[in-house]
Each structure stands twice: as C-alpha cells, then as structure tokens.
mmCIF file of C-alpha atoms and ligand atoms in Angstrom:
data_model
loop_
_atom_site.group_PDB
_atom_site.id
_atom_site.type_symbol
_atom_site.label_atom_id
_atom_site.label_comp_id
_atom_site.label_asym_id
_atom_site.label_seq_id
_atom_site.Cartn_x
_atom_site.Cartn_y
_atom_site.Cartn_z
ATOM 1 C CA UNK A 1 7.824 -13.341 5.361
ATOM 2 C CA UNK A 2 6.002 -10.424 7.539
ATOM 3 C CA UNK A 3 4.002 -8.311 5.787
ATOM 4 C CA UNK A 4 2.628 -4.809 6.607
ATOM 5 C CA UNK A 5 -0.326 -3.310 4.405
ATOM 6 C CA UNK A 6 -1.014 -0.150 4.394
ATOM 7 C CA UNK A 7 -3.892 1.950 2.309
ATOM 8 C CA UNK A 8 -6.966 3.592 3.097
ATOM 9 C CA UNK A 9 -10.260 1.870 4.257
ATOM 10 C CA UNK A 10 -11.315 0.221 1.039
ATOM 11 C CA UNK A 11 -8.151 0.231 -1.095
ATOM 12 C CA UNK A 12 -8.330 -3.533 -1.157
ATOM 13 C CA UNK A 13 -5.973 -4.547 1.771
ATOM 14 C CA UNK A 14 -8.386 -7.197 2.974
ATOM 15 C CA UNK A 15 -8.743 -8.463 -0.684
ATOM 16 C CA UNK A 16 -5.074 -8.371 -1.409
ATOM 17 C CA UNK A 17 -4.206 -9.950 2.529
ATOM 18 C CA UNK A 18 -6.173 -12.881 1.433
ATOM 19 C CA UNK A 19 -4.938 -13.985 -1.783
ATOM 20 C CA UNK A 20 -1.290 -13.400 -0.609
ATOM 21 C CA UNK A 21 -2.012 -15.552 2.655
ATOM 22 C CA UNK A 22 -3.480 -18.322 0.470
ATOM 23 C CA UNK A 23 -0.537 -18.501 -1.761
ATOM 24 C CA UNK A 24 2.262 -17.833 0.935
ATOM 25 C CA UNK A 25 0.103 -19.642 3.317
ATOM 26 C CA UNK A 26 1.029 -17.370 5.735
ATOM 27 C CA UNK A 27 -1.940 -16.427 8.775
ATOM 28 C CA UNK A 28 -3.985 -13.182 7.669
ATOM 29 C CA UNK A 29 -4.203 -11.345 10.792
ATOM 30 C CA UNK A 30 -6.988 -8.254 9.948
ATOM 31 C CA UNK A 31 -7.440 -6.189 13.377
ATOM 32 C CA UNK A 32 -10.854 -5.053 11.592
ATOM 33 C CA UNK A 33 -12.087 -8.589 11.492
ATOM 34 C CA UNK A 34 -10.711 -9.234 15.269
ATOM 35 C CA UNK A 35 -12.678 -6.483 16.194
ATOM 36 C CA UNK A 36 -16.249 -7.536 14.109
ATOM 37 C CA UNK A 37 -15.852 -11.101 15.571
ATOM 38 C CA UNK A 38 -15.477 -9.610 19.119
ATOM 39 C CA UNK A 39 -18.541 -7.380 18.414
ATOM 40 C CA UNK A 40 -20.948 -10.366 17.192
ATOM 41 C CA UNK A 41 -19.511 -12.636 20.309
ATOM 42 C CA UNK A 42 -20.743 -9.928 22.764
ATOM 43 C CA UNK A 43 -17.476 -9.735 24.387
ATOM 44 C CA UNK A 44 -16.330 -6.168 26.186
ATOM 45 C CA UNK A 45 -13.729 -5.768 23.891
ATOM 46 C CA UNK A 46 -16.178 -6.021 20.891
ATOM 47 C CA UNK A 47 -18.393 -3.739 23.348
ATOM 48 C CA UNK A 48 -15.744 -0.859 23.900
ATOM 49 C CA UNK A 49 -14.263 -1.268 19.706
ATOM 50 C CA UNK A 50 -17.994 -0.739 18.538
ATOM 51 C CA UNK A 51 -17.972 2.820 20.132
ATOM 52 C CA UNK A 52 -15.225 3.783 17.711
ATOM 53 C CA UNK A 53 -15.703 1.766 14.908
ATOM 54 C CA UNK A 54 -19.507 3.021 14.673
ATOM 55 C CA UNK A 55 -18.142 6.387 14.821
ATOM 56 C CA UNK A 56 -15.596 5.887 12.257
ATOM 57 C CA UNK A 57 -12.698 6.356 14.818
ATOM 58 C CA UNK A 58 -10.149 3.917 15.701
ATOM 59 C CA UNK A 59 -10.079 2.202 18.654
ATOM 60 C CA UNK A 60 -7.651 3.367 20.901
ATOM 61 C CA UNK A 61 -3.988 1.761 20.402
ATOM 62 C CA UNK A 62 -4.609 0.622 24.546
ATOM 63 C CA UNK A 63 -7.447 -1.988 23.207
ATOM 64 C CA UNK A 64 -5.389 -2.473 19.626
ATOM 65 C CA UNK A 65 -1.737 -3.481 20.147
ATOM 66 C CA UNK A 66 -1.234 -5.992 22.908
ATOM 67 C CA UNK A 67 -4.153 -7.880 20.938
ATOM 68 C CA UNK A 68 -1.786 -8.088 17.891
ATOM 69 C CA UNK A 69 1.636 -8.843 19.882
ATOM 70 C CA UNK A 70 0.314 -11.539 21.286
ATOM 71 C CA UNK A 71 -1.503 -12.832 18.174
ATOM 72 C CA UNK A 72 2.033 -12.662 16.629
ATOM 73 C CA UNK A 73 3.475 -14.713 19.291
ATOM 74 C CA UNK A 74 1.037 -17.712 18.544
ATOM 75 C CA UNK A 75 3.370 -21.236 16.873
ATOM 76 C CA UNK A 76 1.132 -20.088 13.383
ATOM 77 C CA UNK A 77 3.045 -16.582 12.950
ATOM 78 C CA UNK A 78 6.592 -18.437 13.079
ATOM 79 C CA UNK A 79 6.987 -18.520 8.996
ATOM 80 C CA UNK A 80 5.939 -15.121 9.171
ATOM 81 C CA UNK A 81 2.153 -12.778 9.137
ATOM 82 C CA UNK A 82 0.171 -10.525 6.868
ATOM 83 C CA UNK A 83 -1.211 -7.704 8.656
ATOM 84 C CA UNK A 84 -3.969 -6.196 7.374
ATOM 85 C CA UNK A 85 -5.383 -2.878 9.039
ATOM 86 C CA UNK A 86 -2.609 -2.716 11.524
ATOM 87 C CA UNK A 87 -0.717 -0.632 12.405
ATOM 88 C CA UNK A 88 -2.864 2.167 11.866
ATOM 89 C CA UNK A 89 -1.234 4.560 13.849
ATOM 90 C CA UNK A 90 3.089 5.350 14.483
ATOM 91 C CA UNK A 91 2.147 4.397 18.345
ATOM 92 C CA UNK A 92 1.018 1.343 16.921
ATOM 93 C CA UNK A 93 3.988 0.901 14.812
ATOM 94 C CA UNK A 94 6.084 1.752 16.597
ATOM 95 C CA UNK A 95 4.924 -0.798 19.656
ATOM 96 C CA UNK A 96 5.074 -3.611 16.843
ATOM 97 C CA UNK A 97 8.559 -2.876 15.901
ATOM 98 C CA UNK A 98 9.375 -3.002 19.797
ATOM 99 C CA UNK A 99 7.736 -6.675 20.289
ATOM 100 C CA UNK A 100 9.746 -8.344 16.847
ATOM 101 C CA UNK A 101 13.188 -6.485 18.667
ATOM 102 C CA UNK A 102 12.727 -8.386 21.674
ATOM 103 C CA UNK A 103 12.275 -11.371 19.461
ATOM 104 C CA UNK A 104 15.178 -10.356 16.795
ATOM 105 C CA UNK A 105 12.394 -9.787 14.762
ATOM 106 C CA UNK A 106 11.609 -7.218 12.115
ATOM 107 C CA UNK A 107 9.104 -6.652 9.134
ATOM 108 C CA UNK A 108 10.367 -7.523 5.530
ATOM 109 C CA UNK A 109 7.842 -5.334 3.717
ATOM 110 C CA UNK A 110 4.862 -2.513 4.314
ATOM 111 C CA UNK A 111 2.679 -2.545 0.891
ATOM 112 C CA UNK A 112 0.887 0.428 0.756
ATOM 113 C CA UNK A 113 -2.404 -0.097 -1.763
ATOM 114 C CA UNK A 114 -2.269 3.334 -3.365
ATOM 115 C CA UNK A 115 -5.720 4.761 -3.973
ATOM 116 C CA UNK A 116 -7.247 8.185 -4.537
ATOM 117 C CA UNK A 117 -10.060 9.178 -1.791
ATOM 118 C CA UNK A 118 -12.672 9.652 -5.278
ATOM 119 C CA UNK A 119 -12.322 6.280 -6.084
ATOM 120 C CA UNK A 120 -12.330 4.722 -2.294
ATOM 121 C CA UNK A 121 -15.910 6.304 -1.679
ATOM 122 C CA UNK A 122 -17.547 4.492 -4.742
ATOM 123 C CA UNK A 123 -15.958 1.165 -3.776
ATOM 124 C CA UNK A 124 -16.995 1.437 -0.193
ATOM 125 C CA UNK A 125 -20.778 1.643 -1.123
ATOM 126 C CA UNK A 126 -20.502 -1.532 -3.540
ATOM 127 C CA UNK A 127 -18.498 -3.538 -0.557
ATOM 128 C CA UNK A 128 -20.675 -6.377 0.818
ATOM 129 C CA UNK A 129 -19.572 -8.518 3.871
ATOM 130 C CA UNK A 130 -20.240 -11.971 5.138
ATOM 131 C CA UNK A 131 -22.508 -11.791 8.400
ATOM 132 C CA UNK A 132 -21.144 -15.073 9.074
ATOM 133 C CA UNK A 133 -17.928 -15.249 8.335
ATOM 134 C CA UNK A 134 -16.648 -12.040 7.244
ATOM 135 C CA UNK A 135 -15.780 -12.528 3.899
ATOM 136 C CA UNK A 136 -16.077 -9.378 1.433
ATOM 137 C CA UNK A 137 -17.416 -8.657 -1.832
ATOM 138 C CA UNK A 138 -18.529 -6.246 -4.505
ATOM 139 C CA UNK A 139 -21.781 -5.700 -5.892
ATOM 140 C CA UNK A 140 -19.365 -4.719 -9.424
ATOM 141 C CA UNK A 141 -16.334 -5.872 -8.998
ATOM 142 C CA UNK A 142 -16.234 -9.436 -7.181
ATOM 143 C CA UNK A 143 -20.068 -10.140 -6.596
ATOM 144 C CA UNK A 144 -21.041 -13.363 -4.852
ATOM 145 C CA UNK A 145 -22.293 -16.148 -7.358
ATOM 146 C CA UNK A 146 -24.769 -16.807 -4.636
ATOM 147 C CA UNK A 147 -26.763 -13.442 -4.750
ATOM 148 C CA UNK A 148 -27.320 -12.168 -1.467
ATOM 149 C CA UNK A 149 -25.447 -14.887 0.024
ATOM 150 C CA UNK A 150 -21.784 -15.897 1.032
ATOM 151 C CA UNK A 151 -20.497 -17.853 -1.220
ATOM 152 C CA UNK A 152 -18.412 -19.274 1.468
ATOM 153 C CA UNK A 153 -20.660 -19.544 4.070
ATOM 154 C CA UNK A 154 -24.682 -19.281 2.767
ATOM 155 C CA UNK A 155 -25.258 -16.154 5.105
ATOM 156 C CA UNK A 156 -26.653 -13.022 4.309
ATOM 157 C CA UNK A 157 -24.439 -10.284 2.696
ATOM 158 C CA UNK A 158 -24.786 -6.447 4.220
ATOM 159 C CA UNK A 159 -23.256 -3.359 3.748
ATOM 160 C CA UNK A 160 -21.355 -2.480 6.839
ATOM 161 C CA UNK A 161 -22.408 0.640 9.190
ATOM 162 C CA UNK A 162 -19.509 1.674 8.682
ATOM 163 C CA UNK A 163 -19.446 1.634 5.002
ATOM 164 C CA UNK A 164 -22.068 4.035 5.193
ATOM 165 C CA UNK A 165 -21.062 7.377 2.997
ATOM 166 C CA UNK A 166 -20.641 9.371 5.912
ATOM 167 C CA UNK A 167 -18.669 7.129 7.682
ATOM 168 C CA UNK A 168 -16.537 6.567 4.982
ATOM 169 C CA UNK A 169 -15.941 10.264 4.372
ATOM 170 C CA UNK A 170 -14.869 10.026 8.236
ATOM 171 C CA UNK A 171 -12.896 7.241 7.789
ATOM 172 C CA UNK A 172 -10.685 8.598 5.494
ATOM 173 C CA UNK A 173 -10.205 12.060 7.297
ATOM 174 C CA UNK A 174 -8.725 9.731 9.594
ATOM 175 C CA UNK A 175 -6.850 7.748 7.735
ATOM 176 C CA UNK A 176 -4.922 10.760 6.078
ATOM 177 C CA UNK A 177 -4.171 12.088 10.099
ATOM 178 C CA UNK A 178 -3.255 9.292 11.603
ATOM 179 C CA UNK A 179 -2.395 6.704 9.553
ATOM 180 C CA UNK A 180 -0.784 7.845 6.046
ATOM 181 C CA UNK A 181 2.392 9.183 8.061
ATOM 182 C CA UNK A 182 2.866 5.261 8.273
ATOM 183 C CA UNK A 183 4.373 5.588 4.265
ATOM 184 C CA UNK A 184 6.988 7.776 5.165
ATOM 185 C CA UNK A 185 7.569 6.497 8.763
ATOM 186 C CA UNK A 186 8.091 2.812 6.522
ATOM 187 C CA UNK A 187 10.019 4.888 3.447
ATOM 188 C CA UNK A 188 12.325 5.607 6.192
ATOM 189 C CA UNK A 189 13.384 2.051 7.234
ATOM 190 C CA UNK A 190 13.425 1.501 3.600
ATOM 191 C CA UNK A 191 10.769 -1.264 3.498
ATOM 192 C CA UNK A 192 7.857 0.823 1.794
ATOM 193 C CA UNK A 193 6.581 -0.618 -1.811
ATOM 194 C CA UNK A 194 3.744 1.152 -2.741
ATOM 195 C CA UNK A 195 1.101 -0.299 -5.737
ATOM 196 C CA UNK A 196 -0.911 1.144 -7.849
ATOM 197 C CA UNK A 197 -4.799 -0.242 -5.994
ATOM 198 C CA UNK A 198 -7.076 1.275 -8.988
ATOM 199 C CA UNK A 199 -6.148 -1.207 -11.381
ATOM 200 C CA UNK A 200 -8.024 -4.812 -11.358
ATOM 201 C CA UNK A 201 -7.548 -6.898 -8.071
ATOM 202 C CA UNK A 202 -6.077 -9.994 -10.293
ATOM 203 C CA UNK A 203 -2.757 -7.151 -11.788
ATOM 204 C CA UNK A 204 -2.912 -5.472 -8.049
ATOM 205 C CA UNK A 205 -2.213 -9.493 -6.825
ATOM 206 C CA UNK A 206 0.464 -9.674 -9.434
ATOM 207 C CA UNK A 207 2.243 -6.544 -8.801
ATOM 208 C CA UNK A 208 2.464 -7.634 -5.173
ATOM 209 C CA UNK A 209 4.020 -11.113 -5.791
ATOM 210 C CA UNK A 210 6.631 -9.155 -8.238
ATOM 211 C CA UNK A 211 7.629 -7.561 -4.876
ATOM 212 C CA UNK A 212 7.693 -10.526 -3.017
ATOM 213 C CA UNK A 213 9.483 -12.714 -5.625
ATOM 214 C CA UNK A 214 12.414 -10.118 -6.117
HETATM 215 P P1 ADP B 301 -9.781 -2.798 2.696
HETATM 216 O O1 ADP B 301 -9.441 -4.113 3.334
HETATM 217 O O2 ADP B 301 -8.564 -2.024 2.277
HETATM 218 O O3 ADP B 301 -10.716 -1.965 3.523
HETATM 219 P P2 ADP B 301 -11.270 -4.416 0.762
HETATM 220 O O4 ADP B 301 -10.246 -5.452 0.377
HETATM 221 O O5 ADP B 301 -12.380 -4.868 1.640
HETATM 222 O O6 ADP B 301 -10.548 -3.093 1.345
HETATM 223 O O7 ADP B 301 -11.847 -3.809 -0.612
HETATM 224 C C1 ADP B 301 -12.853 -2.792 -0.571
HETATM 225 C C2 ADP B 301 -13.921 -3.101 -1.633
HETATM 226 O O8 ADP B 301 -13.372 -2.900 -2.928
HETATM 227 C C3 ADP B 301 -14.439 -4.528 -1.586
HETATM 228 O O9 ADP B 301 -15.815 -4.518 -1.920
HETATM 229 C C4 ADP B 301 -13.605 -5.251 -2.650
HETATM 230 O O10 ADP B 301 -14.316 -6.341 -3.208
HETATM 231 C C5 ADP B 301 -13.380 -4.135 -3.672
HETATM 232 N N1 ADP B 301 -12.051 -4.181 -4.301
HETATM 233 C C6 ADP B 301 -10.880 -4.612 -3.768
HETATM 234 N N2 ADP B 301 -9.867 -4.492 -4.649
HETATM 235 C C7 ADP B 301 -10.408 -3.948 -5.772
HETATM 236 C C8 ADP B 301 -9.879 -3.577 -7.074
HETATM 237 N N3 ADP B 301 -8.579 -3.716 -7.351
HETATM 238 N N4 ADP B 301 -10.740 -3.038 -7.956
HETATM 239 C C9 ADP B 301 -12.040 -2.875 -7.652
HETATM 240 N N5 ADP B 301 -12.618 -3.223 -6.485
HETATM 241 C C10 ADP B 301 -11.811 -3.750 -5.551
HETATM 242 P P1 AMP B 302 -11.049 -2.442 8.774
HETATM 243 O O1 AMP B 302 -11.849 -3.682 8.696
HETATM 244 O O2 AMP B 302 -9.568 -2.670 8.731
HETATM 245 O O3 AMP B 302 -11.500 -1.383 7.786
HETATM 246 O O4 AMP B 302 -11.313 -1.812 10.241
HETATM 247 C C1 AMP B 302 -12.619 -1.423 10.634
HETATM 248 C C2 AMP B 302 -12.521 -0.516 11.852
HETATM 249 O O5 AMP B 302 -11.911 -1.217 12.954
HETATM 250 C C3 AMP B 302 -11.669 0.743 11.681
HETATM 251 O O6 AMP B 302 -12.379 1.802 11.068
HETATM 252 C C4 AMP B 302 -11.305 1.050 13.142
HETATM 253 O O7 AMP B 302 -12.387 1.642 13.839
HETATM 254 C C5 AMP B 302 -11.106 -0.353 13.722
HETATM 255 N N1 AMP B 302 -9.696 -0.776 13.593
HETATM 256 C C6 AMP B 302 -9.216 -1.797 12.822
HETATM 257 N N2 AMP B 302 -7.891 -1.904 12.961
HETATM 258 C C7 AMP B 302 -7.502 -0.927 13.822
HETATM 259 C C8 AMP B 302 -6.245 -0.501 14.345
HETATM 260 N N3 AMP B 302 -5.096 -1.093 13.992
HETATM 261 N N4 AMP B 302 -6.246 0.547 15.202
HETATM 262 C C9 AMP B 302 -7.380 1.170 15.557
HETATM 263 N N5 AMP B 302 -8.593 0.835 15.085
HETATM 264 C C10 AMP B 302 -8.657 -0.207 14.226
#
C-alpha cells in the first residue's frame, strides 16, 4: 500500500501517518522529520533546509526529491510507504511518479486531511514536539502524560520555530501556492480521498482505514 498525504501544515498528517504506519506497519517516511534530524546532526543538508524551514519556505525540490527516491528504494518500502509532507510541490510529484514508473510502480492513494486555515493556526500554537525524538503533541488535544516531557523519550517538549504564529501564517500562504494544486493534480489520476481533519484524531483514523479497507 503507498500512501500520499496531503493537507496543510498542522492538519494532522504526521498524527494520522503514524497511527496508519503502526497498524499497516508500513515505514512513515515524513520529509519534515528528515529534515529536523539533519538539522540537530549538523549535517549540510540540515544546514541548507534550516534556511527555508526557518523562513517558512520549502526547501528547494533539488535538496527534497532524490532524498525521498532513494528512501523509497530501501528493502523496508517493498510492502509499500506513507508519505507524510511529501510531495509538496507538482515538481515534486511529479519526479515521484517518474521513480515508481521506472519501477512499475505507482501510488494507491493521496489522503488529503481537509482543514480550514482558522482552525490550523490555533492547533499550530498548542503543537509540542519531542527534542529527542520528534514525536508531537498537543497541549489540548493529545498532551503528554509526562508534562513537559516525551512520553516516548523523557526529553523536553518545545514549540517549534516554525510553529511560531507568523510562521504559520507563512506556511500556509505557501501551502495554498504551491502545494494545494496537489488535490486536483491527484483528483485527476483519480486517487484523491479527501477527510474531513476537524473532527477528533481517533474518527479522522477511522475514516482513513474506511478508505483503505474498501
Ligand atoms: P501535520 O503533520 O499535518 O503538520 P500534526 O499531525 O503534527 O500535523 O498535527 C498538528 C497538531 O494538531 C498537533 O499538535 C496534533 O497533536 C494536533 N492534532 C492532530 N490531529 C488533530 C485532530 N484531529 N484534532 C485536534 N488536534 C489534532
Ligand atoms: P513538516 O514537518 O512536514 O511540517 O515540514 C516542516 C518544514 O520542512 C516545511 O515547512 C518545509 O520547510 C520543509 N519541508 C518538509 N517537507 C518538504 C518538501 N516535501 N518539500 C519542501 N520542503 C519541505
């Protein structure tokens, strides 16, 4: 099974990627957590991604796409992938459908997490992630039993920079140029299910599986 989600920053992607990973036990391949790993290892790539990310922007599909084909090529992907935050752009997706052709490949589904912009820039202040390990929370909605802490991990819980309101805002100026053309470019091959994302994560999980169980 291979997976696309789409929705804006926030919609619950990430939150949605994991459960279905766990259950499918499918790899949950997040280009956002690629990146944040590269930034806390130091590495150029994390270097040149912080830039944009910091900014809002995405980093240019040059640094994004061969680091997801050849993720996808790894023995793990075989069954199949959830990818969560990519592609982001129709370069992008366009470059993804190119690398499953030359494998006689394609994607069985793109999910798009439907969410209006009012509701993403609440949620975004309330997200807390993992310094350690990257997993997410919310203050409201999913708050760690630890406090402050990962429940996963024990390390501290932050709001990311780019969580920040005026990020966000940013964010999603982007996300409506460059990446919601993704729903119709995925309407198109006829793969696009779209769910409503403002209703509980546990009856967003379910109306996903409904999709997948069909
Ligand atoms: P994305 O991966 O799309 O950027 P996340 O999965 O990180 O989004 O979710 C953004 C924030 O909203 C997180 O703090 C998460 O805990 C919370 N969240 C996710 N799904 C829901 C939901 N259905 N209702 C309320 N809050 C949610
Ligand atoms: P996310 O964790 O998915 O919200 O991604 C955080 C940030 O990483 C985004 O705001 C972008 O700056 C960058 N990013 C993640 N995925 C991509 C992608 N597919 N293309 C370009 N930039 C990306």
């Amino acid at each position: 099974m291979k997976i696309v989600m789409l929705g804006a920053p926030g919609a619950g992607k990430g939150t949605q990627a994991k459960m279905i990973a766990e259950k499918y036990q499918i790899p949950h391949i997040s280009t956002g957590d690629i990146f944040r790993s590269n930034i806390k290892n130091g590495t150029e790539l994390g270097k040149k991604a912080k830039e944009y990310m910091d900014q809002g922007l995405l980093v240019p599909d040059e640094l994004t796409v061969d680091l997801v084909t050849d993720r996808l090529g790894q023995d793990d992907c075989r069954k199949g992938y959830i990818l969560d935050g990519f592609p982001r752009t129709i370069p992008q997706a366009e470059a993804l459908a190119g690398a499953l052709a030359k494998r006689g490949e394609k994607l069985d589904y793109a999910i798009d997490v439907d969410v209006p912009d009012e509701n993403i820039v609440k949620r975004m202040s309330g997200r807390r992630a993992c310094t350690g390990c990257g997993a997410t929370y919310h203050v409201v909605h999913n708050p760690s039993k630890k406090g402050d802490l990962c429940e996963v991990c024990g390390e501290p819980l932050v709001l990311r920079d780019d969580d920040k309101p005026e990020t966000v805002q940013k964010r999603l100026t982007v996300y409506h140029d460059q990446t919601q053309p993704l729903i119709d470019y995925y309407k198109g091959q006829g793969i696009l299910k779209t769910v409503d994302g403002t209703q509980p994560m546990d009856a967003v999980f379910t109306a996903i599986t409904r999709i997948l169980e069909v």
